[in-house]
Short mmCIF file of C-alpha atoms in Angstrom, two decimals:
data_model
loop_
_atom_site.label_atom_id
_atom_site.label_comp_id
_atom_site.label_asym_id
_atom_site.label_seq_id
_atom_site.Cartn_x
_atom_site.Cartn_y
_atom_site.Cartn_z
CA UNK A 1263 30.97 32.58 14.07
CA UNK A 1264 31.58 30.88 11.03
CA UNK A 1265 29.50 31.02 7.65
CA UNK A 1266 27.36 28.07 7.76
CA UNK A 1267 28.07 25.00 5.91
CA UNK A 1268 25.17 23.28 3.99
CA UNK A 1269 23.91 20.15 2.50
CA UNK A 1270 22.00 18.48 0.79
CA UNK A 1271 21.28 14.20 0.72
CA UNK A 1272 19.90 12.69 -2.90
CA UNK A 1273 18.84 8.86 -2.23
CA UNK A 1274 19.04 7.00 -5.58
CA UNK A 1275 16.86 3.79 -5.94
CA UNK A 1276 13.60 2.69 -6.92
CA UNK A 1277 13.99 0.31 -4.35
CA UNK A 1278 13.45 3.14 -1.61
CA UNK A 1279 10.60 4.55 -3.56
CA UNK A 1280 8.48 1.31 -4.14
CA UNK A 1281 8.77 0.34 -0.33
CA UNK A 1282 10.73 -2.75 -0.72
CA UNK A 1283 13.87 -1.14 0.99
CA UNK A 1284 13.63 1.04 3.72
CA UNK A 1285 16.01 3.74 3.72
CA UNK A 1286 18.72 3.84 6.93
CA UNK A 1287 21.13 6.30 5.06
CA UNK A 1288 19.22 9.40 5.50
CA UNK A 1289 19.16 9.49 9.28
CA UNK A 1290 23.24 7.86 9.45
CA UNK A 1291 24.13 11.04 7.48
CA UNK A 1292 21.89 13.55 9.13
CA UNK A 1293 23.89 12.40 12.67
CA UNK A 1294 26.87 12.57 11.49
CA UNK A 1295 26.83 16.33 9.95
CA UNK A 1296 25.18 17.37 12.67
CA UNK A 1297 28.04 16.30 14.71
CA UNK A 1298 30.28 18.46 12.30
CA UNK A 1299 28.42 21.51 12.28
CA UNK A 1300 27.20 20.96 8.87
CA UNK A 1301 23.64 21.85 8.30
CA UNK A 1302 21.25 19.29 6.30
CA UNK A 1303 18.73 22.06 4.56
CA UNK A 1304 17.10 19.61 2.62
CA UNK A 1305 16.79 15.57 1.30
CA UNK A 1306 15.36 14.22 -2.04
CA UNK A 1307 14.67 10.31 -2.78
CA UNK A 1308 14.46 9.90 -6.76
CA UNK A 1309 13.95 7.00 -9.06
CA UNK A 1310 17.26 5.14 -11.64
CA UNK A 1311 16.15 8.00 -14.34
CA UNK A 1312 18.55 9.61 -15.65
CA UNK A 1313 16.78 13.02 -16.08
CA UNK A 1314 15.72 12.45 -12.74
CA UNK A 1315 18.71 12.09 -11.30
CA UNK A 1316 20.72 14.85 -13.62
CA UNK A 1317 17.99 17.74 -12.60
CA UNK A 1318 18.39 16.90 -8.44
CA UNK A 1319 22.10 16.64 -8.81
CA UNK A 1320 22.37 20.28 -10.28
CA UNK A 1321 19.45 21.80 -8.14
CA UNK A 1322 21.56 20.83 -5.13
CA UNK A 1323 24.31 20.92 -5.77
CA UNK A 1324 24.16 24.55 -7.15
CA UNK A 1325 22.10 25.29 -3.60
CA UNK A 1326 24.41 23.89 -0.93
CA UNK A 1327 27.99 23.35 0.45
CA UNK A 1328 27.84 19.87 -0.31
CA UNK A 1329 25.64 16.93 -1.71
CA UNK A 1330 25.95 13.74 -0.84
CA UNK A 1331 24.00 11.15 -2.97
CA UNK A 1332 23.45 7.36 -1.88
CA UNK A 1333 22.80 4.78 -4.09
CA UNK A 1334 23.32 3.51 -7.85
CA UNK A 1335 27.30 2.84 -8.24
CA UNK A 1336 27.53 -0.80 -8.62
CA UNK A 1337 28.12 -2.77 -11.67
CA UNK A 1338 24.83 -3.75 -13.02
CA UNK A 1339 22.55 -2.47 -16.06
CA UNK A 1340 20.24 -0.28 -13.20
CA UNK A 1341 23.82 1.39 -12.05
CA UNK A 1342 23.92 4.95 -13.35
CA UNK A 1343 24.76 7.35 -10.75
CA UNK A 1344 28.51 7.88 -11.93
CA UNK A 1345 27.04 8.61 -15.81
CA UNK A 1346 24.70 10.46 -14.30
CA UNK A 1347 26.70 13.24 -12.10
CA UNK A 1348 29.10 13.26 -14.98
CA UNK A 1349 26.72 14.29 -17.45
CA UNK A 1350 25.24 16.81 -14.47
CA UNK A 1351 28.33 18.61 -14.42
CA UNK A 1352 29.38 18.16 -18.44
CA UNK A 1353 32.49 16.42 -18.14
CA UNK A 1354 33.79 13.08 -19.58
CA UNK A 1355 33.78 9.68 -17.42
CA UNK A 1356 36.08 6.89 -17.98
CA UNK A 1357 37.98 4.18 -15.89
CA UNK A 1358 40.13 5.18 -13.31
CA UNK A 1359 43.51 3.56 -13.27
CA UNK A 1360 43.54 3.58 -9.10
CA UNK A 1361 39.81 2.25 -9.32
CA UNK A 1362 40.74 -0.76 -11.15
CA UNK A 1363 43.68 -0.80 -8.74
CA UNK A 1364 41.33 -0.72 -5.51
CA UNK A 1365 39.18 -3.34 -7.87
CA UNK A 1366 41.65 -5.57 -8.21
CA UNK A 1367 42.44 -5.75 -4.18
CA UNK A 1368 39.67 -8.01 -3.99
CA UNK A 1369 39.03 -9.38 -7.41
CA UNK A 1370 41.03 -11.54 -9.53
CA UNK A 1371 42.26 -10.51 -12.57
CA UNK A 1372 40.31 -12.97 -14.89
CA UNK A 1373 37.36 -12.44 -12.99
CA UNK A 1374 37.37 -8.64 -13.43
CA UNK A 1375 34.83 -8.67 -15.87
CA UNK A 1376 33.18 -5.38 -18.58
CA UNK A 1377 30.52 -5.70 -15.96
CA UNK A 1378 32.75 -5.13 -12.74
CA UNK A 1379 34.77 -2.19 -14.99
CA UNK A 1380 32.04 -0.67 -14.33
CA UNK A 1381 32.65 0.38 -10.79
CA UNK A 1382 35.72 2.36 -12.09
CA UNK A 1383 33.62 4.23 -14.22
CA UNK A 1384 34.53 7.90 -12.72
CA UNK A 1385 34.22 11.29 -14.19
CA UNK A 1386 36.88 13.01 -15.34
CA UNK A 1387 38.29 15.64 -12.46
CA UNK A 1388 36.91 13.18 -9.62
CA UNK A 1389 38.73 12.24 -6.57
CA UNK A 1390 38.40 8.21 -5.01
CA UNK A 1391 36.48 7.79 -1.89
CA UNK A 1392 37.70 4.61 -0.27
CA UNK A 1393 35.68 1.74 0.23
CA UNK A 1394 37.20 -0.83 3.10
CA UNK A 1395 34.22 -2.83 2.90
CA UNK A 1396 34.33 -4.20 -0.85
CA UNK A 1397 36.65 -2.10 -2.02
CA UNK A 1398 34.75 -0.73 -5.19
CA UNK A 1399 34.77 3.44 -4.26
CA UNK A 1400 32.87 5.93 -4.14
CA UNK A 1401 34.18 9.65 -5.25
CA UNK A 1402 33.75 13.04 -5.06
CA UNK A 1403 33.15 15.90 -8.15
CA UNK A 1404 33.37 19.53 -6.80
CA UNK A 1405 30.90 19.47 -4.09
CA UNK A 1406 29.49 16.36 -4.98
CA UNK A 1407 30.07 12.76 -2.09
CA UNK A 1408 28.60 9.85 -4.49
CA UNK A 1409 28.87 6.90 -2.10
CA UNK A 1410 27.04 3.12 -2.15
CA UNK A 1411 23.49 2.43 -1.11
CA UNK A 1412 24.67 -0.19 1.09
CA UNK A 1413 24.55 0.73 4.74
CA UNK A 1414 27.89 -0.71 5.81
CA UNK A 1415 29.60 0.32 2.85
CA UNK A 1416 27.58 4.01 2.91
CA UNK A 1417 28.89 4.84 6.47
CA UNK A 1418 32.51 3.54 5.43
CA UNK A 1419 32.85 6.02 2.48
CA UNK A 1420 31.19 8.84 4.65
CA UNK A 1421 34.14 8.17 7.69
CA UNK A 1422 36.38 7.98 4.44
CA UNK A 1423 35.54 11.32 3.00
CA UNK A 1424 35.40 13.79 5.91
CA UNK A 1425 38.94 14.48 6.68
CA UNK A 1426 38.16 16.36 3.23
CA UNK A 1427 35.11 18.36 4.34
CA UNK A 1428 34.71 21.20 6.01
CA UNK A 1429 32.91 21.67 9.30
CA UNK A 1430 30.91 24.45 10.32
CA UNK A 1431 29.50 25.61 13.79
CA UNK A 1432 28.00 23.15 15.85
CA UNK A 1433 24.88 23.08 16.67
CA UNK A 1434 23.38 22.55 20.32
CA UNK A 1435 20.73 21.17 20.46
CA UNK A 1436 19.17 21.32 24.30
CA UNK A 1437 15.91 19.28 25.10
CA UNK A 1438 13.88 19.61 27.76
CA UNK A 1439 11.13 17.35 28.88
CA UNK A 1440 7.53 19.20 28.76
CA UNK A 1441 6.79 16.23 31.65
CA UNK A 1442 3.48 15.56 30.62
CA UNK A 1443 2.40 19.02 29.94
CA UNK A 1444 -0.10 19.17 25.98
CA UNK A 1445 1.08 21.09 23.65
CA UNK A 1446 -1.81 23.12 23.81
CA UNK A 1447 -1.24 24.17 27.19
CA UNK A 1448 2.12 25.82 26.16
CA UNK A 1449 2.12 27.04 22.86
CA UNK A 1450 1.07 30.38 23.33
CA UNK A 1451 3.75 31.04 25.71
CA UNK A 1452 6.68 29.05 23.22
CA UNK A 1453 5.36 31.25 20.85
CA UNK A 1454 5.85 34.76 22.35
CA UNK A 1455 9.29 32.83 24.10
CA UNK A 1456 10.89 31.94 20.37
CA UNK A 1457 10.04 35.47 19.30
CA UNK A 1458 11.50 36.77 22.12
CA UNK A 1459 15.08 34.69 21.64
CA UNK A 1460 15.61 34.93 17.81
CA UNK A 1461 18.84 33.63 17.61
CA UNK A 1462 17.67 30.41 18.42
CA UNK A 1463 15.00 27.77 16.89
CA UNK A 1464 12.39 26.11 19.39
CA UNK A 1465 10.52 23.04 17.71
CA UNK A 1466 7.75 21.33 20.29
CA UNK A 1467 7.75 17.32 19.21
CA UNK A 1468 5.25 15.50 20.58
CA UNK A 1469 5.40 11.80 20.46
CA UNK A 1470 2.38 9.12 20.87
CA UNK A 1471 2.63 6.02 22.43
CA UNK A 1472 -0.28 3.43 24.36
CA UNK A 1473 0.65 5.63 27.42
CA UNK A 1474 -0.12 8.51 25.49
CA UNK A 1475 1.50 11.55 24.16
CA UNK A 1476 4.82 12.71 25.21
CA UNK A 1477 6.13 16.14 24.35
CA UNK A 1478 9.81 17.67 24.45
CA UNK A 1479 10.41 21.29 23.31
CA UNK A 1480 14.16 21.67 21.53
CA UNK A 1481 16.06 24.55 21.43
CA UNK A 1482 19.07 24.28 18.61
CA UNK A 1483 21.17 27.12 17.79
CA UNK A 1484 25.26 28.17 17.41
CA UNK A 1485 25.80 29.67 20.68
CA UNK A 1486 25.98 28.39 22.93
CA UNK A 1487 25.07 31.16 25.17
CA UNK A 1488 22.22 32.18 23.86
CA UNK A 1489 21.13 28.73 23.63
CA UNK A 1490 21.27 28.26 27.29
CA UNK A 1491 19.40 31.24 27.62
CA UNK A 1492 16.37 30.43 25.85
CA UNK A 1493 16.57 26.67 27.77
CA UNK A 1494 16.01 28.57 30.78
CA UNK A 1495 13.23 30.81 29.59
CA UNK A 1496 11.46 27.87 28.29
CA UNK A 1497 12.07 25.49 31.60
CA UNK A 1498 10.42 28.87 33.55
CA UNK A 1499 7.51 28.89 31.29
CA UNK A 1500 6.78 25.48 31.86
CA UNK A 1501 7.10 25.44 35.38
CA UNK A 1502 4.18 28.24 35.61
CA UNK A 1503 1.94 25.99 33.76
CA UNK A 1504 0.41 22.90 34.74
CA UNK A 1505 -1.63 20.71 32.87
CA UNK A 1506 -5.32 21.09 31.82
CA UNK A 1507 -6.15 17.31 31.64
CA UNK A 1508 -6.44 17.83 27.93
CA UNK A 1509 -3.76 15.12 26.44
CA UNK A 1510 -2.73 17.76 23.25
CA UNK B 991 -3.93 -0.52 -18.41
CA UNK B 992 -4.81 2.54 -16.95
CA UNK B 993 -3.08 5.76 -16.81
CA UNK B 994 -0.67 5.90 -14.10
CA UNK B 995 -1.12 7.11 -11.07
CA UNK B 996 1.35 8.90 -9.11
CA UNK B 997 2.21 10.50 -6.15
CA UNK B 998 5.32 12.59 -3.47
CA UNK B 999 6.00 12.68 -0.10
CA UNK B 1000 7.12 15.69 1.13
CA UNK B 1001 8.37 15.19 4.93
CA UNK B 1002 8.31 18.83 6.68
CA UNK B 1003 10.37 19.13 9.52
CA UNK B 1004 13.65 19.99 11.03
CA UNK B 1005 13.53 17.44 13.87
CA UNK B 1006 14.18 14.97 10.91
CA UNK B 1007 16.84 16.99 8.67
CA UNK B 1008 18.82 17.32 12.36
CA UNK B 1009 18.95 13.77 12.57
CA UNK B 1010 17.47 14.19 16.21
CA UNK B 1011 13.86 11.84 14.64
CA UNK B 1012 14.27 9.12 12.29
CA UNK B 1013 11.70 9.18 9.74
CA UNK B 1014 9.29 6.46 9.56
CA UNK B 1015 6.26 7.52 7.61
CA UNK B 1016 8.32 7.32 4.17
CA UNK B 1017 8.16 3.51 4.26
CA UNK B 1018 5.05 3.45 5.52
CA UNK B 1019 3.78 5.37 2.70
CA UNK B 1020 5.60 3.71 0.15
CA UNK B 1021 4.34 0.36 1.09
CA UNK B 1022 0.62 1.68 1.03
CA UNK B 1023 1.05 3.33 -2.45
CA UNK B 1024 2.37 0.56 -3.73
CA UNK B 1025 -0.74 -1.90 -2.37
CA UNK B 1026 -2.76 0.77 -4.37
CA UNK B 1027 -1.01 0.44 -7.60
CA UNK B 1028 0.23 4.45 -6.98
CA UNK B 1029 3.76 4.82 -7.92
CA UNK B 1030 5.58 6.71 -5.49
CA UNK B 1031 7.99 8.68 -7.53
CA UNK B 1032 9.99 11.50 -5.34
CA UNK B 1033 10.26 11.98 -1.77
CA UNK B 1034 11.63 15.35 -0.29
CA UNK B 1035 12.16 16.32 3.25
CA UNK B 1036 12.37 20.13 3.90
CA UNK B 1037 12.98 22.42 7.24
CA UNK B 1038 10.05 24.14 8.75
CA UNK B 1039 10.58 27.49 6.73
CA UNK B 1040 7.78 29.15 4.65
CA UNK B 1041 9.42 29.46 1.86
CA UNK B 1042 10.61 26.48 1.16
CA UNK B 1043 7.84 24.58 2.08
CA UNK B 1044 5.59 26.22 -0.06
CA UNK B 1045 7.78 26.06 -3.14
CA UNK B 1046 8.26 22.03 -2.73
CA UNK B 1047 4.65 21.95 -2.31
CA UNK B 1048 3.93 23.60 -5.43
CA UNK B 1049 6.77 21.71 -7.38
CA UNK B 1050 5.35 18.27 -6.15
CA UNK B 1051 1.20 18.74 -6.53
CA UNK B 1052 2.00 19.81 -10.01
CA UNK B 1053 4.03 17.54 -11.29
CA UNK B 1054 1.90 13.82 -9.84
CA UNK B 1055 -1.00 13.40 -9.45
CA UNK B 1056 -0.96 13.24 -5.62
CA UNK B 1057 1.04 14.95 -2.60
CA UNK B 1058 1.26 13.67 0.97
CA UNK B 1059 3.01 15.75 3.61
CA UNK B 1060 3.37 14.82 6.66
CA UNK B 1061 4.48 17.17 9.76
CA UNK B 1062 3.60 20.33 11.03
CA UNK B 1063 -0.20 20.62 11.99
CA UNK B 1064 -0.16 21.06 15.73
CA UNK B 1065 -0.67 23.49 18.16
CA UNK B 1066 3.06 25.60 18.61
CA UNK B 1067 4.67 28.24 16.36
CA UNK B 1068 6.40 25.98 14.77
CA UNK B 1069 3.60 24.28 12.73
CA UNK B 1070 3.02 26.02 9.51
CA UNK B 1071 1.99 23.47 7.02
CA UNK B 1072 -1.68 24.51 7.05
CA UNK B 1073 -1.02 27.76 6.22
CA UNK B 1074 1.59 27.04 3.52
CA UNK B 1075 -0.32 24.93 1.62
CA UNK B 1076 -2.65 27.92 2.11
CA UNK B 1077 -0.33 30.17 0.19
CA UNK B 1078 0.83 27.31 -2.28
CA UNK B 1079 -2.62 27.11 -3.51
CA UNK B 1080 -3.19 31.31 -3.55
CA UNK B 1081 -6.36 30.58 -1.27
CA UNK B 1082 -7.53 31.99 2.07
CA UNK B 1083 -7.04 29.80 5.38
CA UNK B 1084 -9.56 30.41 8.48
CA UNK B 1085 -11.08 28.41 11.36
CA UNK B 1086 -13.21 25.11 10.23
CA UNK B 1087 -15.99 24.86 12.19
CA UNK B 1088 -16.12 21.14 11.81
CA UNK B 1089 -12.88 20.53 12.61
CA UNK B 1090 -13.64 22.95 15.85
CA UNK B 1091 -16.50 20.28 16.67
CA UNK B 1092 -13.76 17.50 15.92
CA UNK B 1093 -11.79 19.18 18.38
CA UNK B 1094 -14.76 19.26 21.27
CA UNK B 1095 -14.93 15.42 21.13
CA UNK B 1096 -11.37 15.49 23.42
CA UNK B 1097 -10.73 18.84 24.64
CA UNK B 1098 -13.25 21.08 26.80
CA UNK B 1099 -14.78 23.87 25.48
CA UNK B 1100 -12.95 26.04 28.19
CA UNK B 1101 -9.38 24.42 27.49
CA UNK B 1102 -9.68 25.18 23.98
CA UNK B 1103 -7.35 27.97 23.92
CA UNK B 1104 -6.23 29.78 21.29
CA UNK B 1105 -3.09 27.62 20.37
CA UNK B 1106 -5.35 24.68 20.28
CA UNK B 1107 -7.51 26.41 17.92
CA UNK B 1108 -5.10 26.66 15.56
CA UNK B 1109 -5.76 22.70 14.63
CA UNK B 1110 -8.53 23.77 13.59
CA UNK B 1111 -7.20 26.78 10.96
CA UNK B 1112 -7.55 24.93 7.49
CA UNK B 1113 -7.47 26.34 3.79
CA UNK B 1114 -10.54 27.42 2.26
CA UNK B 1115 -12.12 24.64 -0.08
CA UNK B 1116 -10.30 21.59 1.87
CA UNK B 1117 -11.67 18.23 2.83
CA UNK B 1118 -11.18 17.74 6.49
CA UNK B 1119 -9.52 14.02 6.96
CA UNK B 1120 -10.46 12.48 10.53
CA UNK B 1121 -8.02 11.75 13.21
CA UNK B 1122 -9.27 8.88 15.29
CA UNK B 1123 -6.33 9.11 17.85
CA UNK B 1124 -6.01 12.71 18.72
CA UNK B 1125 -8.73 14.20 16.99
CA UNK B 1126 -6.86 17.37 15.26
CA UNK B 1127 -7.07 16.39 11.77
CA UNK B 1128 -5.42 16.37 8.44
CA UNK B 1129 -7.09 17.47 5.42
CA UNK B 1130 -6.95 17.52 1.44
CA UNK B 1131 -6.91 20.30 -0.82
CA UNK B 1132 -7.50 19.36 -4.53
CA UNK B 1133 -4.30 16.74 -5.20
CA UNK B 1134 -2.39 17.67 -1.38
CA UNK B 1135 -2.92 15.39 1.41
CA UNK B 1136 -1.93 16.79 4.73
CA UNK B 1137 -1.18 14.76 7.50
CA UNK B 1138 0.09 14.59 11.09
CA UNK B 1139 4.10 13.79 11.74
CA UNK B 1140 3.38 11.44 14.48
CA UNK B 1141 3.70 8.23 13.18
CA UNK B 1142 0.34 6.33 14.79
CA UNK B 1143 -1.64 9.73 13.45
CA UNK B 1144 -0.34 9.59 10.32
CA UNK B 1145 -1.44 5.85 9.35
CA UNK B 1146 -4.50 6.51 10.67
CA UNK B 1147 -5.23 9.65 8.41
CA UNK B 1148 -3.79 7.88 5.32
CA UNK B 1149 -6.28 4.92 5.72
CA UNK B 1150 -8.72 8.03 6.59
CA UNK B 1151 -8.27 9.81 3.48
CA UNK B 1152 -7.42 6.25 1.01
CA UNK B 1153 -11.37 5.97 0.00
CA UNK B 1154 -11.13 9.23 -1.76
CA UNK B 1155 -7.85 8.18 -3.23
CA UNK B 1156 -8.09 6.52 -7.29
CA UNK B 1157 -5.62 3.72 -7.25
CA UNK B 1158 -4.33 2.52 -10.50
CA UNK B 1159 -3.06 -0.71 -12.13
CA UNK B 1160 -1.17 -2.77 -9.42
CA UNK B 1161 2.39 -3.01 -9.68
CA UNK B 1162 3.63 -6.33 -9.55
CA UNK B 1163 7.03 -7.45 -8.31
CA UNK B 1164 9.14 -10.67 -8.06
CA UNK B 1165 12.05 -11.00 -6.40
CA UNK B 1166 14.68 -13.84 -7.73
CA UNK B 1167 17.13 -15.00 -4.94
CA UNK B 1168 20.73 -14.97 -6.43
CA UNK B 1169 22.01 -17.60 -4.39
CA UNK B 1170 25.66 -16.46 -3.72
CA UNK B 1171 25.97 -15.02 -7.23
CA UNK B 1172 28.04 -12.30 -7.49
CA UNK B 1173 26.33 -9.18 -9.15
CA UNK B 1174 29.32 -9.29 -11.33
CA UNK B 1175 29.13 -12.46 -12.36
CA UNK B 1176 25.16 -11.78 -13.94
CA UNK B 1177 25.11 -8.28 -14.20
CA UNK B 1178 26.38 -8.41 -18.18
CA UNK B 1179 23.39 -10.69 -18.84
CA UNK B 1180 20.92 -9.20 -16.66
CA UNK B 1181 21.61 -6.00 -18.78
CA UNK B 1182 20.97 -8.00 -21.82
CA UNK B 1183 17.76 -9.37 -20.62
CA UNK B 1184 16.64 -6.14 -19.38
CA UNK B 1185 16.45 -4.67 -22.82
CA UNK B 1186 15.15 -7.96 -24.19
CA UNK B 1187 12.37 -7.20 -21.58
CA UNK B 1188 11.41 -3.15 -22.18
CA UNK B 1189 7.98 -3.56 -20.43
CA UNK B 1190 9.16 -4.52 -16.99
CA UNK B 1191 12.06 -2.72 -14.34
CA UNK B 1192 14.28 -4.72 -13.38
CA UNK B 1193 16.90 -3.82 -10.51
CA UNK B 1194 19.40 -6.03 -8.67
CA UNK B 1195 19.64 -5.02 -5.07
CA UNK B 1196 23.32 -6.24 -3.18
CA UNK B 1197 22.59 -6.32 1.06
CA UNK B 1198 25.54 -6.72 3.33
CA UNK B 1199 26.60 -9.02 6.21
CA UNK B 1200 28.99 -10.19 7.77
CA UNK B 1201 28.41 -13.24 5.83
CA UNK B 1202 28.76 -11.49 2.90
CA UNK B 1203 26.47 -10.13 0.33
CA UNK B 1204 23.32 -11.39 -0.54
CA UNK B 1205 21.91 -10.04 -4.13
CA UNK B 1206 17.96 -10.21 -5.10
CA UNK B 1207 16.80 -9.50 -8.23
CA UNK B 1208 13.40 -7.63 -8.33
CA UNK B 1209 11.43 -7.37 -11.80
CA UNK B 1210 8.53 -5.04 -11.17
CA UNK B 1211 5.92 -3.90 -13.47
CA UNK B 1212 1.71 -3.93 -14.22
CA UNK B 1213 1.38 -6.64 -16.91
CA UNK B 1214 1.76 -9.80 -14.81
CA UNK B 1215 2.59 -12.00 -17.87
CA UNK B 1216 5.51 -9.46 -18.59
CA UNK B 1217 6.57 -9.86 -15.06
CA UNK B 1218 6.62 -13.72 -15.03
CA UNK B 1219 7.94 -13.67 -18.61
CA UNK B 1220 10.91 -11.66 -17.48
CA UNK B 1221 11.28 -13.34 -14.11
CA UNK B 1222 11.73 -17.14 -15.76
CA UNK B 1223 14.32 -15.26 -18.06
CA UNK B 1224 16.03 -14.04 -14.66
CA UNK B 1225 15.94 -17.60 -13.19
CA UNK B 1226 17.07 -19.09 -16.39
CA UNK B 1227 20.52 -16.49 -16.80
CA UNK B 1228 21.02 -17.10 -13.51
CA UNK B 1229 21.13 -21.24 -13.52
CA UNK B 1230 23.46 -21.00 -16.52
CA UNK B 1231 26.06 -19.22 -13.97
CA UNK B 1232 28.10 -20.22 -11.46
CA UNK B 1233 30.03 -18.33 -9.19
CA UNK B 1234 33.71 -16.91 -9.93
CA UNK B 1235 34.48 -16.84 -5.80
CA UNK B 1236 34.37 -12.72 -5.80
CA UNK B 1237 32.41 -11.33 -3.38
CA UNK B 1238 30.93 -8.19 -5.67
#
């Protein structure tokens, strides 16, 4: 067994926080290190403030394998992520020679505008995340994945980057159906069963819909073998029990 | 103009960090906040330890001047909100004998087992908030407003608990169609005008398809003749454009 790989996820946009957009990054990224074994330990959605942005870059980045921020990197006044993680870490930011290069792929010369430099704004000591999708990249400073807000162009950076990351343990995850069973009826005995099997987490997640509530008990955890294990304790439990009428 | 009124989420829950749920009560939320003129200014999502929950909660309720958390009030081990916010605030936690008769109204006296019982542990000195669709409810304790996970709960406890809530001065928002502009070819003037214009935010949002991108500009703030000011200044830059042909 590995040592376990971390992260973190800082959404950028006072679009997120006033409603108007509704995030879709947060869960695309969550999939996707699960998948490599990386665990997310924690996810913070901040306004375009500079101090904001500065103090969450450093407490996570300080905390976890890796941060990956969303959000802020395009070429207008309201743009400041780049500035931002520079100034987080104290080093210079500039334009990139093989940013104005990628640029420049998909925008005229004469058209590439102060306002377009911009996107090659990168901090000194950063390396280019590709962006297939409109070619202006992301990059990433020590630990640090700054990618776009965009969805499309989000997921495209995140493919683009994790060759360079590194995986940890995967996690199982193994679900089983409580089939109609409350919550109430089994928590005593999920209780005494996740004390019982510590090298595994149980969560209970009920769900509500007009038919009423649905329940499934997860059990996540590195091996695979003691995974299983608790799976079967918990599928026992539940087959002893049967349902008091009582819908929670 | 009042003082401003703010507020955080904090989502509890490792269902969501795993990626195995996608949140939906952030949005939700935000859009409600935002109806009351309460500006939703940080969002975190944390696993279901102790510790960490109770340091985000005390990070959050003292820095705005509201907290909403959502996750982690039910019946199974893994629910542990109540009595974090219990040790965030330094105050005892112990059965609520109202929230025992709220129980009653769906569950029989002799199903209500000790895990179920443990809906009904809340912190000494909080407001119970009523939960119309499973009865187990949420409650507030001074600024922190603790709510169910499950989405249909959770809107019913916030417009439970929104009478007790002070609103403040409605934010106001107009969104400017860009028509095919390129951000790059306004984003030199929007900068411009958004210093010209220090009493409204203004942020230009790109969204991606395959047709192509499609920019809106938003300008948001609480004097609505700053807003509309700003916004004809928005329309105005933007009719003395055209496009250069680059997609960005």
């Amino acid at each position: 067994m590995t040592e376990a790989v971390t992260a973190a996820i800082l959404v950028i946009g006072d679009e997120i926080l006033s409603g108007r957009t509704k995030d879709k990054n947060i869960g695309t990224i969550a999939d996707h290190l699960s998948a490599m074994g990386i665990d997310l330990s924690e996810v913070r959605i901040v306004p375009d403030v500079e101090a904001e942005i500065v103090a969450a870059v450093n407490a996570l980045r300080s905390r976890y394998t890796y941060l990956f921020t969303t959000g802020g990197i395009g070429p207008t006044h309201d743009d400041i992520t780049a500035d931002c993680v520079a100034k987080a870490f104290g080093v210079g930011i500039g334009e990139h020679p093989e940013a104005i290069r990628m640029l420049l792929e998909r925008i005229r010369p004469e058209d590439l505008n102060e306002a377009r430099r911009r996107m090659a704004r990168i901090p000194d000591g950063a390396e280019l995340i590709r962006n297939d999708v409109s070619k202006a990249p992301g990059f990433r400073l020590g630990n640090v994945i700054v990618m776009a807000g965009v969805p499309a162009i989000m997921r495209n950076m995140l493919d683009n980057v994790t060759p360079s990351l590194q995986g940890g343990d995967r996690m199982v995850a193994e679900a089983v159906d409580a089939e109609g069973l409350p919550e109430g009826a089994y928590a005593a005995g999920l209780g005494a069963l996740a004390k019982a099997h510590p090298g595994v987490s149980i969560g209970s997640y009920p769900s509500f819909s007009p038919d009423g509530f649905r329940n499934q008990i997860v059990v996540r955890g590195k091996d695979a073998g003691l995974v299983a294990a608790a799976r079967s304790a918990v599928v026992a439990l539940l087959a002893g029990l049967k349902g008091d009428g009582v819908p929670a």
